[in-house]
Every structure is written in C-alpha cells, then in structure tokens.
Amino acid sequence: MADACSVGPDHTAVRVALWRALHTEIDPHPHVLDDRIGLRMIAPDDDWRGRPDMAPGFSKSMRANVVARARFVEDLVEERAARGVDQYVILGAGLDTFAQRRPEIASGLGVFEVDQPETQAWKRQRLTELGYPIPEWLRFVPVDFEAGDSWWDGLVAAGFDIARPALVASTGVSMYLTEDAIAATLRQVATLAAGSTFAMTFMMPLDLTDPSERPGRETAERGARAAGTPFISFFTPERMLELARENGFAAAHHVSAASLADRYLTHWPDDLRPSGGEEFLVATT
C-alpha cells in the first residue's frame, strides 16, 4: 500500500474500496458503479486479487452489496439535488469517491465527508498525489469518535447549514454501533430542516436472512470480531422503522436488499446478489 501517511485508512474502508474495484474487473457489464479511484488511492501490492477476501466466489455477494448500496445512495443524491437539496453528508466516508467520480453533480452541492482524522489526512494526501485537488465544495470533517468528539459540531464548524435541507448517508456502519448510539444519530439528523433525508443501512438478525446466505454472513461476523470491530446491533425492518419514528422522523420506509437487486442487478447471474441481511432505512424530516 502507498505510504502516504504513517497511519492509513482502516481495514474496512480498504476492503470496500477493493471490492468496488474488483467489481469493475470481473463482473458483467454494465457495471453498477465504475470506481477504480479507491484502488489507485490504496495502491496495493500486485497480488491484492489473491487475498482470501477478494476471491471471486467468496466475495461475490459482498461486491454486489457494496456497489448496489453505493449506487442507491448516489441515485438518491441526484434525485434530491434535482429537488433543490444542496448539502450531502457522508457519515463514515472512508474511501468514498463520489466527489471525484461525479463532479457534474457534486460540484453543485456542499459535500461533507465525516470520518476519523487519520483516515481523512491519508485520503487528502493521496488524492492530491493522484492529481485530484480538493475543491472548495468538498469539506473533510475529521472527528475522533474514540475521544468523544461530536460529528455534529464538526459538521457545523465545516460550514454545514442546519437551516437548509440535506441528504445524510451512513452505509456499512450501524452494525458496529449500539442501539443507543444509533438512536442518538437518528435524533440528531431528525432535527434537520424539513425536506431532509437520512439513508442508513442496518443489519437484520441472522435468522431472518436466507439460509443459503448465512454461512457468508457468519464468516463476515467472525472476520469483524477478529479485527476488533464486532457486529453488535441487528434490527428487524419493523423495529428500525419504529426507531426512526420514535426519534423524530416524520416518515420512514424500508428498502430491501432484494429490491436493490431487482433495480440494479437483473443482468447478473442469479447467484450474484447482495449479501443477505443488510437493508436500508430511508427516513425524511
């Protein structure tokens, strides 16, 4: 990996970026998302495709999942932007490359990427080295969650306007948080101006996933525990909708992984579908 800073992005952000790149290399056209910029940022060794978690068979449902959820959020951003929403917040941005890949949309927005300071410093440096200057409309919001920093305070300090509507997205994060922490995030986002949207993935309990997908899910959970980031929160769709309404959202609906497959992956083989159990909450103020 490129030694841009002494501390780089966390392993989860790297893995997601590599799966997105692998999608463009081995999956059928048309691609759900064409993202090689994350791969260029990481600059892994030539044998990165030989990693166990990159094996085509093992990673197929995870690849499908990460590209479908990213495409869903980006389509939502485009749709809301057409309605006049001009602020986009990415909680746990990792190595997201929306700003670099979609400048025709992003440049008309205020894009706020929230993540750990080390990841953000590394990412800024790598983007600059690769010839991607940081435009004025792209704001990095470094937040040291372990030190108790407030992402909301950081967002406002970076120029976010709480009086204007926004789209806030959080994907692949909630399973690592307690229910209390998730509820606190929902309460905070629900205070945004009318017309704001929160799109968040959540993990369903294992017994609600398709039996054929449970071995892969169990493998993912074991890997997360071994890395020191265990999955700790699981929700039924009904409970997640209830939680959104309890914490101040005017409306909320559930978007299933199956519906994302129907939307984006109908041209793929039947066995290439998003991994079971990660679904979307879309809530509005």
XYZ file of C-alpha atoms in Angstrom:
285
model
C 0.000 0.000 0.000
C 1.199 3.513 -0.733
C 2.913 5.031 2.295
C 1.209 8.408 2.123
C 0.974 8.881 5.889
C 2.221 6.960 8.896
C -1.362 5.884 9.590
C -3.655 4.880 6.747
C -7.354 4.076 6.420
C -8.893 1.275 8.440
C -9.127 -2.233 7.037
C -12.884 -1.991 6.403
C -12.519 1.086 4.179
C -9.736 -0.637 2.238
C -11.717 -3.822 1.728
C -14.795 -1.953 0.485
C -12.698 0.060 -1.993
C -11.045 -3.105 -3.292
C -14.399 -4.846 -3.749
C -15.632 -1.855 -5.735
C -12.564 -2.064 -7.972
C -12.916 -5.826 -8.336
C -16.494 -5.299 -9.497
C -15.235 -3.300 -12.485
C -12.710 -6.010 -13.333
C -14.674 -9.261 -13.163
C -18.416 -8.632 -13.026
C -20.756 -8.337 -16.043
C -21.373 -5.076 -17.876
C -22.978 -2.665 -17.414
C -21.304 -2.063 -14.073
C -23.446 -0.821 -11.220
C -20.653 1.527 -10.193
C -17.390 2.228 -12.006
C -14.889 3.032 -9.290
C -11.159 2.497 -9.711
C -10.111 5.632 -7.850
C -10.194 3.900 -4.478
C -7.834 1.260 -5.844
C -5.465 3.960 -7.057
C -5.536 5.601 -3.632
C -4.673 2.351 -1.870
C -2.031 1.315 -4.428
C -1.917 -2.248 -3.077
C 0.667 -4.860 -3.960
C 0.152 -6.595 -7.308
C -1.140 -9.719 -5.577
C -4.118 -7.969 -3.923
C -6.574 -10.017 -6.017
C -5.194 -13.132 -4.322
C -6.342 -12.026 -0.867
C -8.823 -14.548 0.593
C -11.475 -11.848 0.944
C -11.087 -10.939 -2.750
C -11.667 -14.482 -4.045
C -14.344 -14.142 -6.775
C -16.618 -16.783 -5.285
C -16.247 -15.724 -1.663
C -16.632 -12.010 -2.336
C -19.406 -12.057 -4.934
C -22.293 -11.209 -2.606
C -20.219 -8.602 -0.770
C -19.217 -6.975 -4.074
C -22.841 -6.895 -5.090
C -23.791 -5.404 -1.755
C -21.247 -2.568 -1.673
C -21.854 -1.435 -5.254
C -25.652 -1.668 -5.024
C -25.842 0.292 -1.792
C -23.426 2.954 -3.112
C -25.388 3.295 -6.340
C -28.665 3.563 -4.430
C -27.328 6.423 -2.309
C -25.847 8.236 -5.303
C -29.123 7.937 -7.199
C -30.862 9.351 -4.132
C -28.393 12.261 -4.045
C -29.076 13.008 -7.710
C -32.838 12.814 -7.177
C -32.797 15.099 -4.117
C -30.422 17.552 -5.826
C -32.953 17.876 -8.655
C -35.442 18.997 -5.997
C -33.090 21.673 -4.694
C -31.352 19.868 -1.821
C -27.752 21.065 -1.998
C -25.998 19.519 1.036
C -24.770 15.913 1.167
C -23.230 14.416 4.306
C -21.422 11.067 4.295
C -21.036 9.621 7.802
C -18.113 7.195 7.906
C -16.990 8.245 4.424
C -13.917 6.000 4.297
C -12.543 5.976 0.760
C -15.761 7.152 -0.891
C -15.059 8.707 -4.301
C -18.382 10.296 -5.238
C -16.814 13.770 -5.331
C -14.084 12.626 -7.731
C -16.267 10.405 -9.963
C -19.390 12.562 -10.192
C -18.185 16.198 -10.197
C -21.031 17.201 -12.516
C -23.401 16.586 -9.577
C -21.098 17.039 -6.597
C -19.874 20.481 -7.654
C -23.407 21.826 -7.244
C -23.544 20.621 -3.651
C -21.784 21.090 -0.379
C -20.308 17.602 0.166
C -19.252 16.839 3.749
C -17.217 13.699 4.449
C -17.141 12.707 8.133
C -14.550 10.208 9.363
C -11.594 9.605 11.665
C -8.786 12.211 11.427
C -6.131 9.661 10.383
C -8.216 8.304 7.517
C -9.049 11.797 6.314
C -5.451 13.042 6.435
C -4.299 9.979 4.478
C -7.070 10.352 1.933
C -6.464 14.076 1.347
C -2.779 13.432 0.742
C -3.382 10.527 -1.628
C -5.981 12.458 -3.655
C -3.565 15.347 -4.040
C -0.770 12.986 -5.109
C -3.090 11.451 -7.708
C -3.987 14.828 -9.203
C -7.372 15.326 -7.544
C -7.288 18.771 -5.921
C -9.683 19.333 -3.032
C -12.367 21.752 -4.317
C -13.998 24.340 -2.082
C -17.311 22.471 -2.123
C -15.759 19.275 -0.685
C -15.370 19.549 3.087
C -13.494 16.986 5.156
C -14.850 16.735 8.697
C -12.329 14.897 10.911
C -13.973 13.510 14.041
C -12.176 11.487 16.716
C -15.087 9.332 17.855
C -12.950 7.492 20.425
C -12.119 10.812 22.086
C -15.807 11.699 22.255
C -15.780 14.354 19.531
C -19.183 15.418 18.208
C -19.683 14.814 14.479
C -22.483 17.384 14.553
C -20.239 20.110 15.949
C -17.572 19.223 13.408
C -20.101 19.396 10.600
C -21.309 22.856 11.598
C -17.723 24.073 12.013
C -17.018 22.895 8.445
C -19.754 25.165 7.078
C -22.831 22.925 7.136
C -26.037 24.979 7.250
C -28.534 23.392 9.640
C -31.277 25.680 8.334
C -31.183 24.123 4.852
C -32.267 20.576 3.937
C -29.663 17.889 3.355
C -29.220 14.259 2.480
C -27.247 12.333 5.111
C -25.984 8.830 4.326
C -24.467 6.151 6.535
C -23.716 2.773 4.949
C -21.982 -0.232 6.468
C -21.700 1.442 9.883
C -24.718 0.755 12.103
C -23.854 -2.879 12.852
C -20.769 -1.662 14.749
C -22.790 0.758 16.945
C -25.014 0.264 19.970
C -28.742 0.878 19.653
C -28.347 3.916 21.920
C -25.700 5.384 19.593
C -27.892 4.741 16.556
C -30.881 6.352 18.280
C -28.745 9.395 19.151
C -27.731 9.759 15.485
C -31.352 9.461 14.384
C -32.429 12.125 16.893
C -29.723 14.481 15.686
C -30.426 14.043 11.970
C -34.174 14.360 12.592
C -33.592 17.964 13.717
C -32.517 18.940 10.190
C -34.642 21.256 8.086
C -37.858 19.925 6.581
C -37.191 18.034 3.379
C -34.017 16.375 4.667
C -33.371 12.652 4.135
C -31.391 10.078 6.107
C -30.362 6.886 4.274
C -28.804 4.277 6.557
C -28.057 0.594 6.186
C -28.812 -1.798 9.016
C -28.179 -5.475 9.564
C -31.061 -7.868 10.124
C -30.819 -10.723 12.649
C -29.164 -13.822 11.201
C -32.323 -15.918 11.481
C -34.139 -13.522 9.124
C -31.608 -13.961 6.333
C -31.888 -16.577 3.606
C -30.384 -19.887 4.848
C -28.149 -20.051 1.769
C -26.565 -16.738 2.718
C -25.951 -17.446 6.404
C -22.503 -19.079 6.010
C -21.172 -15.964 4.275
C -22.732 -13.737 6.917
C -21.215 -15.845 9.708
C -17.810 -15.619 8.022
C -18.133 -11.837 7.824
C -19.053 -11.640 11.501
C -16.091 -13.798 12.503
C -13.771 -11.592 10.464
C -15.181 -8.459 12.091
C -14.679 -9.912 15.578
C -11.122 -10.950 14.765
C -10.379 -7.413 13.561
C -11.672 -5.948 16.812
C -14.812 -4.447 15.244
C -17.589 -6.941 16.049
C -21.145 -6.627 14.770
C -23.229 -5.649 17.800
C -26.562 -4.315 16.505
C -29.226 -6.106 14.486
C -32.749 -4.944 13.687
C -35.886 -6.192 12.047
C -37.201 -3.736 9.447
C -40.209 -3.107 11.698
C -38.009 -2.189 14.655
C -35.822 0.095 12.543
C -38.855 1.972 11.210
C -40.170 2.261 14.761
C -36.817 3.593 15.972
C -36.786 6.261 13.251
C -40.258 7.468 14.159
C -39.558 7.357 17.906
C -36.580 9.621 17.345
C -38.309 12.346 15.412
C -38.634 11.468 11.725
C -41.871 12.416 10.030
C -41.789 9.419 7.673
C -39.659 6.343 7.089
C -39.594 3.343 4.792
C -37.599 0.156 4.349
C -35.668 -0.652 1.156
C -34.716 -4.324 0.969
C -31.580 -5.872 -0.496
C -33.874 -7.842 -2.808
C -35.344 -4.634 -4.204
C -31.836 -3.282 -4.859
C -31.035 -6.489 -6.744
C -34.168 -6.007 -8.841
C -33.194 -2.422 -9.527
C -29.518 -2.819 -10.380
C -28.555 -6.454 -10.849
C -31.093 -8.094 -13.138
C -28.412 -8.671 -15.797
C -26.195 -10.595 -13.367
C -26.292 -14.363 -12.811
C -28.863 -15.476 -10.235
C -26.157 -16.347 -7.726
C -24.640 -12.870 -7.814
C -26.791 -10.892 -5.420
C -26.244 -8.588 -2.417
C -25.266 -10.361 0.776
C -28.256 -11.216 2.895
C -29.357 -9.123 5.781
C -28.120 -5.593 5.077
C -31.111 -3.406 4.319
C -31.838 0.318 4.044
C -33.778 2.720 6.203
C -34.777 5.882 4.320
C -36.271 8.491 6.654
C -37.388 12.055 5.985
C -37.996 15.117 8.112
